[in-house]
Amino acid sequence: MGAWALGLCMPSAGAQPAPADGRPVILVLGDSLSAEYGLARGAGWVALLEKKLAAEKTAATVVNASVSGDTTAGGRARLPALLTQHRPTHVVLELGGNDALRGLPMQGTEANLRAMAEASKKAGARVLVVGMQVPPNYGSDYTRRFEKVFPAVAQATGAGLVPFLLKGVADRPDAAALFQADRIHPRAEAQPAMLANVWPELRKQLR
């Protein structure tokens, strides 16, 4: 499985301001796992989410504000302007992997995620925290503590939770086949499974 959870690097295309017709606006704030790194435009799980919403006949706007290589500190710094510009009804927080890669203090990661969740809720948005895990070579203690950051934030802020974005991808026996040559970023074939992990929790919030 290598460093599949990390190394997260290519900004997504800019999005338009929120529509004024009252439909949901879903802001995805993530790193390269959400920014279509190494993929054709429209192949990532966020783009697939737009197609899923259309198939479900759910009128909603998806704003992909993901930036490859971003950390929770970077996301926290960018969030206020995004909340003002797009006025989202839902915020999906997919950040944290790069914090671990850079060896940043875990307390800071949790504090940043919590601050983003609280700011989003204060702005009137429902929040979905997307969890990440680190490879076993980080040590069992670190691995367990890092995994607990995301449910802790969700519980403290009343946010929804996706325990692991790469469930069914990184934990498969044949996981290497689902990753690009860098063994970090999932291939296009893995994107539907990633969406399948996010969609059930997001659908609950949309209802």
mmCIF file with all atom_site columns, C-alpha atoms in Angstrom:
data_model
loop_
_atom_site.group_PDB
_atom_site.id
_atom_site.type_symbol
_atom_site.label_atom_id
_atom_site.label_alt_id
_atom_site.label_comp_id
_atom_site.label_asym_id
_atom_site.label_entity_id
_atom_site.label_seq_id
_atom_site.pdbx_PDB_ins_code
_atom_site.Cartn_x
_atom_site.Cartn_y
_atom_site.Cartn_z
_atom_site.occupancy
_atom_site.B_iso_or_equiv
_atom_site.pdbx_formal_charge
_atom_site.auth_seq_id
_atom_site.auth_comp_id
_atom_site.auth_asym_id
_atom_site.auth_atom_id
_atom_site.pdbx_PDB_model_num
ATOM 1   C CA . MET A 1 1   ? 0.000   0.000  0.000   1.00 0.00 ? 1   MET A CA 1
ATOM 2   C CA . GLY A 1 2   ? 3.022   2.255  0.345   1.00 0.00 ? 2   GLY A CA 1
ATOM 3   C CA . ALA A 1 3   ? 2.341   5.930  0.928   1.00 0.00 ? 3   ALA A CA 1
ATOM 4   C CA . TRP A 1 4   ? -1.131  5.748  -0.620  1.00 0.00 ? 4   TRP A CA 1
ATOM 5   C CA . ALA A 1 5   ? -2.703  8.132  1.840   1.00 0.00 ? 5   ALA A CA 1
ATOM 6   C CA . LEU A 1 6   ? -0.230  10.924 1.364   1.00 0.00 ? 6   LEU A CA 1
ATOM 7   C CA . GLY A 1 7   ? 1.827   13.127 -0.923  1.00 0.00 ? 7   GLY A CA 1
ATOM 8   C CA . LEU A 1 8   ? -1.348  14.896 -1.783  1.00 0.00 ? 8   LEU A CA 1
ATOM 9   C CA . CYS A 1 9   ? -0.329  17.561 -5.051  1.00 0.00 ? 9   CYS A CA 1
ATOM 10  C CA . MET A 1 10  ? -2.659  20.723 -8.797  1.00 0.00 ? 10  MET A CA 1
ATOM 11  C CA . PRO A 1 11  ? -5.347  23.081 -8.050  1.00 0.00 ? 11  PRO A CA 1
ATOM 12  C CA . SER A 1 12  ? -8.795  22.322 -9.383  1.00 0.00 ? 12  SER A CA 1
ATOM 13  C CA . ALA A 1 13  ? -10.603 24.584 -11.743 1.00 0.00 ? 13  ALA A CA 1
ATOM 14  C CA . GLY A 1 14  ? -12.213 27.660 -10.275 1.00 0.00 ? 14  GLY A CA 1
ATOM 15  C CA . ALA A 1 15  ? -15.912 27.575 -9.520  1.00 0.00 ? 15  ALA A CA 1
ATOM 16  C CA . GLN A 1 16  ? -18.680 30.063 -10.072 1.00 0.00 ? 16  GLN A CA 1
ATOM 17  C CA . PRO A 1 17  ? -20.444 32.026 -7.324  1.00 0.00 ? 17  PRO A CA 1
ATOM 18  C CA . ALA A 1 18  ? -23.358 30.325 -5.618  1.00 0.00 ? 18  ALA A CA 1
ATOM 19  C CA . PRO A 1 19  ? -26.663 30.390 -7.478  1.00 0.00 ? 19  PRO A CA 1
ATOM 20  C CA . ALA A 1 20  ? -29.452 32.449 -6.029  1.00 0.00 ? 20  ALA A CA 1
ATOM 21  C CA . ASP A 1 21  ? -32.226 29.910 -6.679  1.00 0.00 ? 21  ASP A CA 1
ATOM 22  C CA . GLY A 1 22  ? -31.994 28.190 -3.297  1.00 0.00 ? 22  GLY A CA 1
ATOM 23  C CA . ARG A 1 23  ? -30.512 24.895 -4.472  1.00 0.00 ? 23  ARG A CA 1
ATOM 24  C CA . PRO A 1 24  ? -27.744 23.286 -2.374  1.00 0.00 ? 24  PRO A CA 1
ATOM 25  C CA . VAL A 1 25  ? -24.169 24.418 -2.878  1.00 0.00 ? 25  VAL A CA 1
ATOM 26  C CA . ILE A 1 26  ? -21.603 21.769 -1.941  1.00 0.00 ? 26  ILE A CA 1
ATOM 27  C CA . LEU A 1 27  ? -18.096 23.093 -1.278  1.00 0.00 ? 27  LEU A CA 1
ATOM 28  C CA . VAL A 1 28  ? -15.367 20.430 -1.367  1.00 0.00 ? 28  VAL A CA 1
ATOM 29  C CA . LEU A 1 29  ? -12.218 21.604 0.391   1.00 0.00 ? 29  LEU A CA 1
ATOM 30  C CA . GLY A 1 30  ? -9.535  18.990 -0.151  1.00 0.00 ? 30  GLY A CA 1
ATOM 31  C CA . ASP A 1 31  ? -6.100  18.074 -1.450  1.00 0.00 ? 31  ASP A CA 1
ATOM 32  C CA . SER A 1 32  ? -4.925  16.109 -4.493  1.00 0.00 ? 32  SER A CA 1
ATOM 33  C CA . LEU A 1 33  ? -7.244  13.203 -3.704  1.00 0.00 ? 33  LEU A CA 1
ATOM 34  C CA . SER A 1 34  ? -10.089 15.549 -4.591  1.00 0.00 ? 34  SER A CA 1
ATOM 35  C CA . ALA A 1 35  ? -8.280  17.742 -7.147  1.00 0.00 ? 35  ALA A CA 1
ATOM 36  C CA . GLU A 1 36  ? -8.026  15.127 -9.924  1.00 0.00 ? 36  GLU A CA 1
ATOM 37  C CA . TYR A 1 37  ? -4.241  14.865 -9.660  1.00 0.00 ? 37  TYR A CA 1
ATOM 38  C CA . GLY A 1 38  ? -2.940  12.823 -12.599 1.00 0.00 ? 38  GLY A CA 1
ATOM 39  C CA . LEU A 1 39  ? -6.447  12.261 -13.947 1.00 0.00 ? 39  LEU A CA 1
ATOM 40  C CA . ALA A 1 40  ? -8.312  13.508 -16.973 1.00 0.00 ? 40  ALA A CA 1
ATOM 41  C CA . ARG A 1 41  ? -10.620 16.408 -16.190 1.00 0.00 ? 41  ARG A CA 1
ATOM 42  C CA . GLY A 1 42  ? -13.964 15.067 -15.074 1.00 0.00 ? 42  GLY A CA 1
ATOM 43  C CA . ALA A 1 43  ? -12.625 11.708 -13.909 1.00 0.00 ? 43  ALA A CA 1
ATOM 44  C CA . GLY A 1 44  ? -12.219 12.467 -10.191 1.00 0.00 ? 44  GLY A CA 1
ATOM 45  C CA . TRP A 1 45  ? -14.688 11.564 -7.483  1.00 0.00 ? 45  TRP A CA 1
ATOM 46  C CA . VAL A 1 46  ? -15.882 15.168 -7.118  1.00 0.00 ? 46  VAL A CA 1
ATOM 47  C CA . ALA A 1 47  ? -16.755 15.328 -10.821 1.00 0.00 ? 47  ALA A CA 1
ATOM 48  C CA . LEU A 1 48  ? -18.481 11.957 -10.451 1.00 0.00 ? 48  LEU A CA 1
ATOM 49  C CA . LEU A 1 49  ? -20.441 13.459 -7.574  1.00 0.00 ? 49  LEU A CA 1
ATOM 50  C CA . GLU A 1 50  ? -21.846 16.083 -9.941  1.00 0.00 ? 50  GLU A CA 1
ATOM 51  C CA . LYS A 1 51  ? -22.953 13.302 -12.302 1.00 0.00 ? 51  LYS A CA 1
ATOM 52  C CA . LYS A 1 52  ? -24.436 11.354 -9.397  1.00 0.00 ? 52  LYS A CA 1
ATOM 53  C CA . LEU A 1 53  ? -26.476 14.350 -8.291  1.00 0.00 ? 53  LEU A CA 1
ATOM 54  C CA . ALA A 1 54  ? -27.773 14.797 -11.839 1.00 0.00 ? 54  ALA A CA 1
ATOM 55  C CA . ALA A 1 55  ? -28.689 11.112 -12.053 1.00 0.00 ? 55  ALA A CA 1
ATOM 56  C CA . GLU A 1 56  ? -30.501 11.391 -8.715  1.00 0.00 ? 56  GLU A CA 1
ATOM 57  C CA . LYS A 1 57  ? -32.292 14.470 -10.072 1.00 0.00 ? 57  LYS A CA 1
ATOM 58  C CA . THR A 1 58  ? -30.893 16.522 -7.198  1.00 0.00 ? 58  THR A CA 1
ATOM 59  C CA . ALA A 1 59  ? -30.389 20.108 -8.298  1.00 0.00 ? 59  ALA A CA 1
ATOM 60  C CA . ALA A 1 60  ? -27.156 21.199 -6.627  1.00 0.00 ? 60  ALA A CA 1
ATOM 61  C CA . THR A 1 61  ? -23.977 23.094 -7.407  1.00 0.00 ? 61  THR A CA 1
ATOM 62  C CA . VAL A 1 62  ? -20.615 21.495 -6.598  1.00 0.00 ? 62  VAL A CA 1
ATOM 63  C CA . VAL A 1 63  ? -17.661 23.789 -5.943  1.00 0.00 ? 63  VAL A CA 1
ATOM 64  C CA . ASN A 1 64  ? -14.352 21.930 -5.991  1.00 0.00 ? 64  ASN A CA 1
ATOM 65  C CA . ALA A 1 65  ? -11.931 24.149 -4.080  1.00 0.00 ? 65  ALA A CA 1
ATOM 66  C CA . SER A 1 66  ? -9.368  21.389 -3.620  1.00 0.00 ? 66  SER A CA 1
ATOM 67  C CA . VAL A 1 67  ? -5.669  22.193 -4.016  1.00 0.00 ? 67  VAL A CA 1
ATOM 68  C CA . SER A 1 68  ? -3.023  19.539 -4.357  1.00 0.00 ? 68  SER A CA 1
ATOM 69  C CA . GLY A 1 69  ? -0.487  19.557 -1.552  1.00 0.00 ? 69  GLY A CA 1
ATOM 70  C CA . ASP A 1 70  ? -2.781  21.511 0.755   1.00 0.00 ? 70  ASP A CA 1
ATOM 71  C CA . THR A 1 71  ? -2.687  21.034 4.529   1.00 0.00 ? 71  THR A CA 1
ATOM 72  C CA . THR A 1 72  ? -5.350  21.698 7.132   1.00 0.00 ? 72  THR A CA 1
ATOM 73  C CA . ALA A 1 73  ? -3.627  25.015 7.889   1.00 0.00 ? 73  ALA A CA 1
ATOM 74  C CA . GLY A 1 74  ? -3.836  25.967 4.223   1.00 0.00 ? 74  GLY A CA 1
ATOM 75  C CA . GLY A 1 75  ? -7.472  24.988 4.061   1.00 0.00 ? 75  GLY A CA 1
ATOM 76  C CA . ARG A 1 76  ? -8.236  26.926 7.206   1.00 0.00 ? 76  ARG A CA 1
ATOM 77  C CA . ALA A 1 77  ? -6.617  30.032 5.706   1.00 0.00 ? 77  ALA A CA 1
ATOM 78  C CA . ARG A 1 78  ? -8.537  29.709 2.436   1.00 0.00 ? 78  ARG A CA 1
ATOM 79  C CA . LEU A 1 79  ? -11.935 28.838 3.903   1.00 0.00 ? 79  LEU A CA 1
ATOM 80  C CA . PRO A 1 80  ? -13.236 32.293 4.968   1.00 0.00 ? 80  PRO A CA 1
ATOM 81  C CA . ALA A 1 81  ? -13.008 33.690 1.445   1.00 0.00 ? 81  ALA A CA 1
ATOM 82  C CA . LEU A 1 82  ? -14.608 30.554 0.004   1.00 0.00 ? 82  LEU A CA 1
ATOM 83  C CA . LEU A 1 83  ? -17.516 30.770 2.440   1.00 0.00 ? 83  LEU A CA 1
ATOM 84  C CA . THR A 1 84  ? -18.052 34.409 1.500   1.00 0.00 ? 84  THR A CA 1
ATOM 85  C CA . GLN A 1 85  ? -17.764 33.835 -2.235  1.00 0.00 ? 85  GLN A CA 1
ATOM 86  C CA . HIS A 1 86  ? -19.791 30.635 -2.632  1.00 0.00 ? 86  HIS A CA 1
ATOM 87  C CA . ARG A 1 87  ? -22.150 30.696 0.381   1.00 0.00 ? 87  ARG A CA 1
ATOM 88  C CA . PRO A 1 88  ? -22.224 26.879 0.573   1.00 0.00 ? 88  PRO A CA 1
ATOM 89  C CA . THR A 1 89  ? -25.024 24.940 2.198   1.00 0.00 ? 89  THR A CA 1
ATOM 90  C CA . HIS A 1 90  ? -22.706 21.952 2.619   1.00 0.00 ? 90  HIS A CA 1
ATOM 91  C CA . VAL A 1 91  ? -18.943 21.790 3.203   1.00 0.00 ? 91  VAL A CA 1
ATOM 92  C CA . VAL A 1 92  ? -16.932 18.605 2.669   1.00 0.00 ? 92  VAL A CA 1
ATOM 93  C CA . LEU A 1 93  ? -13.571 18.711 4.471   1.00 0.00 ? 93  LEU A CA 1
ATOM 94  C CA . GLU A 1 94  ? -11.058 16.320 2.881   1.00 0.00 ? 94  GLU A CA 1
ATOM 95  C CA . LEU A 1 95  ? -7.757  17.433 4.391   1.00 0.00 ? 95  LEU A CA 1
ATOM 96  C CA . GLY A 1 96  ? -5.172  16.064 6.795   1.00 0.00 ? 96  GLY A CA 1
ATOM 97  C CA . GLY A 1 97  ? -3.057  13.608 4.827   1.00 0.00 ? 97  GLY A CA 1
ATOM 98  C CA . ASN A 1 98  ? -0.392  16.149 3.967   1.00 0.00 ? 98  ASN A CA 1
ATOM 99  C CA . ASP A 1 99  ? -0.166  17.166 7.625   1.00 0.00 ? 99  ASP A CA 1
ATOM 100 C CA . ALA A 1 100 ? 0.980   13.637 8.425   1.00 0.00 ? 100 ALA A CA 1
ATOM 101 C CA . LEU A 1 101 ? 3.344   13.570 5.453   1.00 0.00 ? 101 LEU A CA 1
ATOM 102 C CA . ARG A 1 102 ? 5.043   16.736 6.675   1.00 0.00 ? 102 ARG A CA 1
ATOM 103 C CA . GLY A 1 103 ? 5.186   15.576 10.264  1.00 0.00 ? 103 GLY A CA 1
ATOM 104 C CA . LEU A 1 104 ? 3.022   18.430 11.499  1.00 0.00 ? 104 LEU A CA 1
ATOM 105 C CA . PRO A 1 105 ? 1.720   18.217 15.089  1.00 0.00 ? 105 PRO A CA 1
ATOM 106 C CA . MET A 1 106 ? -1.415  16.114 15.244  1.00 0.00 ? 106 MET A CA 1
ATOM 107 C CA . GLN A 1 107 ? -2.985  18.542 17.701  1.00 0.00 ? 107 GLN A CA 1
ATOM 108 C CA . GLY A 1 108 ? -2.716  21.254 15.066  1.00 0.00 ? 108 GLY A CA 1
ATOM 109 C CA . THR A 1 109 ? -4.392  19.065 12.464  1.00 0.00 ? 109 THR A CA 1
ATOM 110 C CA . GLU A 1 110 ? -7.316  18.415 14.783  1.00 0.00 ? 110 GLU A CA 1
ATOM 111 C CA . ALA A 1 111 ? -7.559  22.083 15.789  1.00 0.00 ? 111 ALA A CA 1
ATOM 112 C CA . ASN A 1 112 ? -7.574  23.228 12.161  1.00 0.00 ? 112 ASN A CA 1
ATOM 113 C CA . LEU A 1 113 ? -10.232 20.731 11.132  1.00 0.00 ? 113 LEU A CA 1
ATOM 114 C CA . ARG A 1 114 ? -12.348 21.686 14.110  1.00 0.00 ? 114 ARG A CA 1
ATOM 115 C CA . ALA A 1 115 ? -12.000 25.399 13.327  1.00 0.00 ? 115 ALA A CA 1
ATOM 116 C CA . MET A 1 116 ? -13.020 24.810 9.707   1.00 0.00 ? 116 MET A CA 1
ATOM 117 C CA . ALA A 1 117 ? -16.039 22.765 10.744  1.00 0.00 ? 117 ALA A CA 1
ATOM 118 C CA . GLU A 1 118 ? -17.125 25.380 13.250  1.00 0.00 ? 118 GLU A CA 1
ATOM 119 C CA . ALA A 1 119 ? -16.641 28.261 10.786  1.00 0.00 ? 119 ALA A CA 1
ATOM 120 C CA . SER A 1 120 ? -18.642 26.408 8.143   1.00 0.00 ? 120 SER A CA 1
ATOM 121 C CA . LYS A 1 121 ? -21.479 25.718 10.560  1.00 0.00 ? 121 LYS A CA 1
ATOM 122 C CA . LYS A 1 122 ? -21.472 29.334 11.695  1.00 0.00 ? 122 LYS A CA 1
ATOM 123 C CA . ALA A 1 123 ? -21.873 30.314 8.040   1.00 0.00 ? 123 ALA A CA 1
ATOM 124 C CA . GLY A 1 124 ? -24.961 28.108 7.865   1.00 0.00 ? 124 GLY A CA 1
ATOM 125 C CA . ALA A 1 125 ? -23.495 25.032 6.174   1.00 0.00 ? 125 ALA A CA 1
ATOM 126 C CA . ARG A 1 126 ? -23.763 21.371 7.089   1.00 0.00 ? 126 ARG A CA 1
ATOM 127 C CA . VAL A 1 127 ? -20.309 19.806 7.424   1.00 0.00 ? 127 VAL A CA 1
ATOM 128 C CA . LEU A 1 128 ? -18.962 16.423 6.365   1.00 0.00 ? 128 LEU A CA 1
ATOM 129 C CA . VAL A 1 129 ? -15.521 15.396 7.641   1.00 0.00 ? 129 VAL A CA 1
ATOM 130 C CA . VAL A 1 130 ? -13.728 12.922 5.356   1.00 0.00 ? 130 VAL A CA 1
ATOM 131 C CA . GLY A 1 131 ? -11.253 10.746 7.221   1.00 0.00 ? 131 GLY A CA 1
ATOM 132 C CA . MET A 1 132 ? -7.849  9.576  6.102   1.00 0.00 ? 132 MET A CA 1
ATOM 133 C CA . GLN A 1 133 ? -5.467  6.902  7.336   1.00 0.00 ? 133 GLN A CA 1
ATOM 134 C CA . VAL A 1 134 ? -1.698  6.586  7.146   1.00 0.00 ? 134 VAL A CA 1
ATOM 135 C CA . PRO A 1 135 ? 0.263   3.490  6.089   1.00 0.00 ? 135 PRO A CA 1
ATOM 136 C CA . PRO A 1 136 ? 1.396   0.976  8.748   1.00 0.00 ? 136 PRO A CA 1
ATOM 137 C CA . ASN A 1 137 ? 5.027   2.061  8.401   1.00 0.00 ? 137 ASN A CA 1
ATOM 138 C CA . TYR A 1 138 ? 4.172   5.173  10.415  1.00 0.00 ? 138 TYR A CA 1
ATOM 139 C CA . GLY A 1 139 ? 3.904   2.931  13.468  1.00 0.00 ? 139 GLY A CA 1
ATOM 140 C CA . SER A 1 140 ? 0.826   1.451  15.083  1.00 0.00 ? 140 SER A CA 1
ATOM 141 C CA . ASP A 1 141 ? 0.525   4.134  17.759  1.00 0.00 ? 141 ASP A CA 1
ATOM 142 C CA . TYR A 1 142 ? 0.705   7.042  15.313  1.00 0.00 ? 142 TYR A CA 1
ATOM 143 C CA . THR A 1 143 ? -1.618  5.257  12.897  1.00 0.00 ? 143 THR A CA 1
ATOM 144 C CA . ARG A 1 144 ? -4.279  4.761  15.570  1.00 0.00 ? 144 ARG A CA 1
ATOM 145 C CA . ARG A 1 145 ? -4.029  8.305  16.912  1.00 0.00 ? 145 ARG A CA 1
ATOM 146 C CA . PHE A 1 146 ? -4.193  9.867  13.451  1.00 0.00 ? 146 PHE A CA 1
ATOM 147 C CA . GLU A 1 147 ? -7.222  7.803  12.496  1.00 0.00 ? 147 GLU A CA 1
ATOM 148 C CA . LYS A 1 148 ? -9.046  9.037  15.611  1.00 0.00 ? 148 LYS A CA 1
ATOM 149 C CA . VAL A 1 149 ? -8.582  12.715 14.732  1.00 0.00 ? 149 VAL A CA 1
ATOM 150 C CA . PHE A 1 150 ? -11.415 12.727 12.204  1.00 0.00 ? 150 PHE A CA 1
ATOM 151 C CA . PRO A 1 151 ? -14.182 11.116 14.293  1.00 0.00 ? 151 PRO A CA 1
ATOM 152 C CA . ALA A 1 152 ? -13.119 13.313 17.214  1.00 0.00 ? 152 ALA A CA 1
ATOM 153 C CA . VAL A 1 153 ? -13.647 16.446 15.112  1.00 0.00 ? 153 VAL A CA 1
ATOM 154 C CA . ALA A 1 154 ? -16.966 15.182 13.780  1.00 0.00 ? 154 ALA A CA 1
ATOM 155 C CA . GLN A 1 155 ? -18.222 14.361 17.265  1.00 0.00 ? 155 GLN A CA 1
ATOM 156 C CA . ALA A 1 156 ? -17.075 17.669 18.753  1.00 0.00 ? 156 ALA A CA 1
ATOM 157 C CA . THR A 1 157 ? -18.691 19.761 16.027  1.00 0.00 ? 157 THR A CA 1
ATOM 158 C CA . GLY A 1 158 ? -21.750 17.706 15.151  1.00 0.00 ? 158 GLY A CA 1
ATOM 159 C CA . ALA A 1 159 ? -20.454 17.111 11.640  1.00 0.00 ? 159 ALA A CA 1
ATOM 160 C CA . GLY A 1 160 ? -21.059 14.052 9.509   1.00 0.00 ? 160 GLY A CA 1
ATOM 161 C CA . LEU A 1 161 ? -18.209 11.581 9.062   1.00 0.00 ? 161 LEU A CA 1
ATOM 162 C CA . VAL A 1 162 ? -16.762 9.443  6.294   1.00 0.00 ? 162 VAL A CA 1
ATOM 163 C CA . PRO A 1 163 ? -14.305 7.254  8.247   1.00 0.00 ? 163 PRO A CA 1
ATOM 164 C CA . PHE A 1 164 ? -11.894 6.562  5.364   1.00 0.00 ? 164 PHE A CA 1
ATOM 165 C CA . LEU A 1 165 ? -12.008 8.044  1.863   1.00 0.00 ? 165 LEU A CA 1
ATOM 166 C CA . LEU A 1 166 ? -9.916  5.205  0.412   1.00 0.00 ? 166 LEU A CA 1
ATOM 167 C CA . LYS A 1 167 ? -11.891 2.318  1.899   1.00 0.00 ? 167 LYS A CA 1
ATOM 168 C CA . GLY A 1 168 ? -12.170 -0.400 -0.711  1.00 0.00 ? 168 GLY A CA 1
ATOM 169 C CA . VAL A 1 169 ? -9.203  1.099  -2.557  1.00 0.00 ? 169 VAL A CA 1
ATOM 170 C CA . ALA A 1 170 ? -6.086  1.280  -0.385  1.00 0.00 ? 170 ALA A CA 1
ATOM 171 C CA . ASP A 1 171 ? -7.055  -1.668 1.833   1.00 0.00 ? 171 ASP A CA 1
ATOM 172 C CA . ARG A 1 172 ? -7.566  -4.187 -0.969  1.00 0.00 ? 172 ARG A CA 1
ATOM 173 C CA . PRO A 1 173 ? -5.071  -7.024 -1.556  1.00 0.00 ? 173 PRO A CA 1
ATOM 174 C CA . ASP A 1 174 ? -4.620  -5.755 -5.117  1.00 0.00 ? 174 ASP A CA 1
ATOM 175 C CA . ALA A 1 175 ? -4.483  -2.094 -4.077  1.00 0.00 ? 175 ALA A CA 1
ATOM 176 C CA . ALA A 1 176 ? -1.415  -1.328 -6.221  1.00 0.00 ? 176 ALA A CA 1
ATOM 177 C CA . ALA A 1 177 ? -3.477  -1.829 -9.361  1.00 0.00 ? 177 ALA A CA 1
ATOM 178 C CA . LEU A 1 178 ? -5.760  1.032  -8.330  1.00 0.00 ? 178 LEU A CA 1
ATOM 179 C CA . PHE A 1 179 ? -2.975  3.580  -7.914  1.00 0.00 ? 179 PHE A CA 1
ATOM 180 C CA . GLN A 1 180 ? -0.972  5.652  -10.349 1.00 0.00 ? 180 GLN A CA 1
ATOM 181 C CA . ALA A 1 181 ? 2.717   4.951  -10.886 1.00 0.00 ? 181 ALA A CA 1
ATOM 182 C CA . ASP A 1 182 ? 3.608   7.082  -7.853  1.00 0.00 ? 182 ASP A CA 1
ATOM 183 C CA . ARG A 1 183 ? 1.678   4.617  -5.650  1.00 0.00 ? 183 ARG A CA 1
ATOM 184 C CA . ILE A 1 184 ? 0.133   7.626  -3.934  1.00 0.00 ? 184 ILE A CA 1
ATOM 185 C CA . HIS A 1 185 ? -2.706  8.874  -6.090  1.00 0.00 ? 185 HIS A CA 1
ATOM 186 C CA . PRO A 1 186 ? -5.650  6.653  -7.064  1.00 0.00 ? 186 PRO A CA 1
ATOM 187 C CA . ARG A 1 187 ? -6.322  5.931  -10.707 1.00 0.00 ? 187 ARG A CA 1
ATOM 188 C CA . ALA A 1 188 ? -9.578  6.786  -12.459 1.00 0.00 ? 188 ALA A CA 1
ATOM 189 C CA . GLU A 1 189 ? -10.792 3.242  -11.800 1.00 0.00 ? 189 GLU A CA 1
ATOM 190 C CA . ALA A 1 190 ? -10.703 3.937  -8.055  1.00 0.00 ? 190 ALA A CA 1
ATOM 191 C CA . GLN A 1 191 ? -12.749 7.144  -8.148  1.00 0.00 ? 191 GLN A CA 1
ATOM 192 C CA . PRO A 1 192 ? -16.205 5.467  -8.127  1.00 0.00 ? 192 PRO A CA 1
ATOM 193 C CA . ALA A 1 193 ? -15.270 3.624  -4.912  1.00 0.00 ? 193 ALA A CA 1
ATOM 194 C CA . MET A 1 194 ? -14.174 6.904  -3.328  1.00 0.00 ? 194 MET A CA 1
ATOM 195 C CA . LEU A 1 195 ? -17.470 8.508  -4.250  1.00 0.00 ? 195 LEU A CA 1
ATOM 196 C CA . ALA A 1 196 ? -19.291 5.470  -2.887  1.00 0.00 ? 196 ALA A CA 1
ATOM 197 C CA . ASN A 1 197 ? -17.655 6.139  0.483   1.00 0.00 ? 197 ASN A CA 1
ATOM 198 C CA . VAL A 1 198 ? -18.731 9.794  0.529   1.00 0.00 ? 198 VAL A CA 1
ATOM 199 C CA . TRP A 1 199 ? -22.160 9.640  -1.078  1.00 0.00 ? 199 TRP A CA 1
ATOM 200 C CA . PRO A 1 200 ? -24.203 7.876  1.632   1.00 0.00 ? 200 PRO A CA 1
ATOM 201 C CA . GLU A 1 201 ? -23.229 10.409 4.306   1.00 0.00 ? 201 GLU A CA 1
ATOM 202 C CA . LEU A 1 202 ? -23.607 13.391 1.973   1.00 0.00 ? 202 LEU A CA 1
ATOM 203 C CA . ARG A 1 203 ? -27.000 12.154 0.814   1.00 0.00 ? 203 ARG A CA 1
ATOM 204 C CA . LYS A 1 204 ? -28.208 12.075 4.419   1.00 0.00 ? 204 LYS A CA 1
ATOM 205 C CA . GLN A 1 205 ? -27.252 15.718 4.799   1.00 0.00 ? 205 GLN A CA 1
ATOM 206 C CA . LEU A 1 206 ? -28.849 16.735 1.512   1.00 0.00 ? 206 LEU A CA 1
ATOM 207 C CA . ARG A 1 207 ? -32.111 15.228 2.669   1.00 0.00 ? 207 ARG A CA 1
#
